[in-house]
Amino acid sequence: MSQQPDKAARKKHLGLGLLIGGLIILAFFLAFLLIPQNADKSISPMWIGVAWGALMAIWGLFRMIKGPSKLDHPRGGSDAGV
């Protein structure tokens, strides 16, 4: 029998998806704000999308730097209620 490498031995990139997704959302909404329009950009609701993407990217970066939490369950979800 051949032994499979332990999946837990691989380094997980927690937060990478949040970081990339946040940057995509940030760029998407920021592009709408930077395209020349006749509307006033200061009151545009697109700033909510920019803020949402920035918060996602910051949270993803934090998760990549900090690593797994005590609340991360090995099989997914959270063990906070246990």
XYZ file of C-alpha atoms in Angstrom:
82
model
C 0.000 0.000 0.000
C 1.226 3.449 -0.821
C 0.791 6.146 1.755
C -0.857 9.399 0.826
C 0.804 12.607 2.010
C -0.981 14.097 4.976
C -3.323 16.858 3.851
C -2.805 18.693 7.139
C 0.907 18.979 6.360
C 0.194 21.320 3.436
C 0.211 24.977 4.315
C -3.230 26.525 4.117
C -3.562 30.022 2.786
C -6.336 31.272 5.015
C -7.641 34.562 3.764
C -6.203 34.395 0.253
C -9.679 34.109 -1.258
C -10.917 37.027 0.835
C -7.938 39.141 -0.177
C -8.303 38.438 -3.896
C -12.097 38.720 -3.842
C -11.937 41.981 -1.908
C -9.451 43.453 -4.352
C -11.648 42.438 -7.296
C -14.738 44.025 -5.718
C -12.729 47.126 -4.799
C -11.389 47.500 -8.347
C -14.802 46.860 -9.923
C -16.614 49.540 -7.934
C -13.693 51.963 -8.083
C -13.675 51.638 -11.876
C -17.277 52.867 -11.964
C -16.301 55.866 -9.878
C -13.249 56.742 -11.971
C -14.969 56.503 -15.356
C -15.840 60.077 -16.381
C -19.502 60.803 -15.768
C -21.640 63.847 -15.330
C -22.846 62.778 -11.882
C -21.358 63.970 -8.621
C -19.023 61.212 -7.378
C -19.025 62.319 -3.755
C -22.609 61.142 -3.162
C -22.481 58.007 -5.297
C -23.653 54.746 -3.667
C -20.706 53.034 -5.377
C -18.553 54.070 -2.399
C -20.344 51.372 -0.379
C -18.926 48.744 -2.753
C -15.464 50.287 -2.520
C -15.638 50.190 1.289
C -16.963 46.600 1.267
C -14.133 45.441 -1.016
C -11.513 47.253 1.067
C -12.811 45.657 4.286
C -12.800 42.202 2.662
C -9.224 42.690 1.451
C -8.066 43.926 4.850
C -9.734 40.978 6.611
C -8.161 38.550 4.130
C -4.727 40.092 4.665
C -5.196 39.846 8.431
C -6.190 36.167 8.143
C -3.112 35.454 5.997
C -0.778 37.123 8.497
C -2.450 35.886 11.692
C -3.148 32.340 10.573
C -5.746 29.963 11.991
C -7.823 30.974 14.973
C -8.857 28.989 18.045
C -12.363 29.077 16.616
C -11.467 27.421 13.296
C -12.809 23.885 13.250
C -10.598 21.377 11.407
C -13.518 20.184 9.231
C -14.869 23.659 8.517
C -17.260 25.849 10.436
C -16.617 26.941 13.972
C -16.191 25.169 17.291
C -17.164 28.306 19.249
C -20.369 26.719 20.556
C -18.706 23.484 21.703
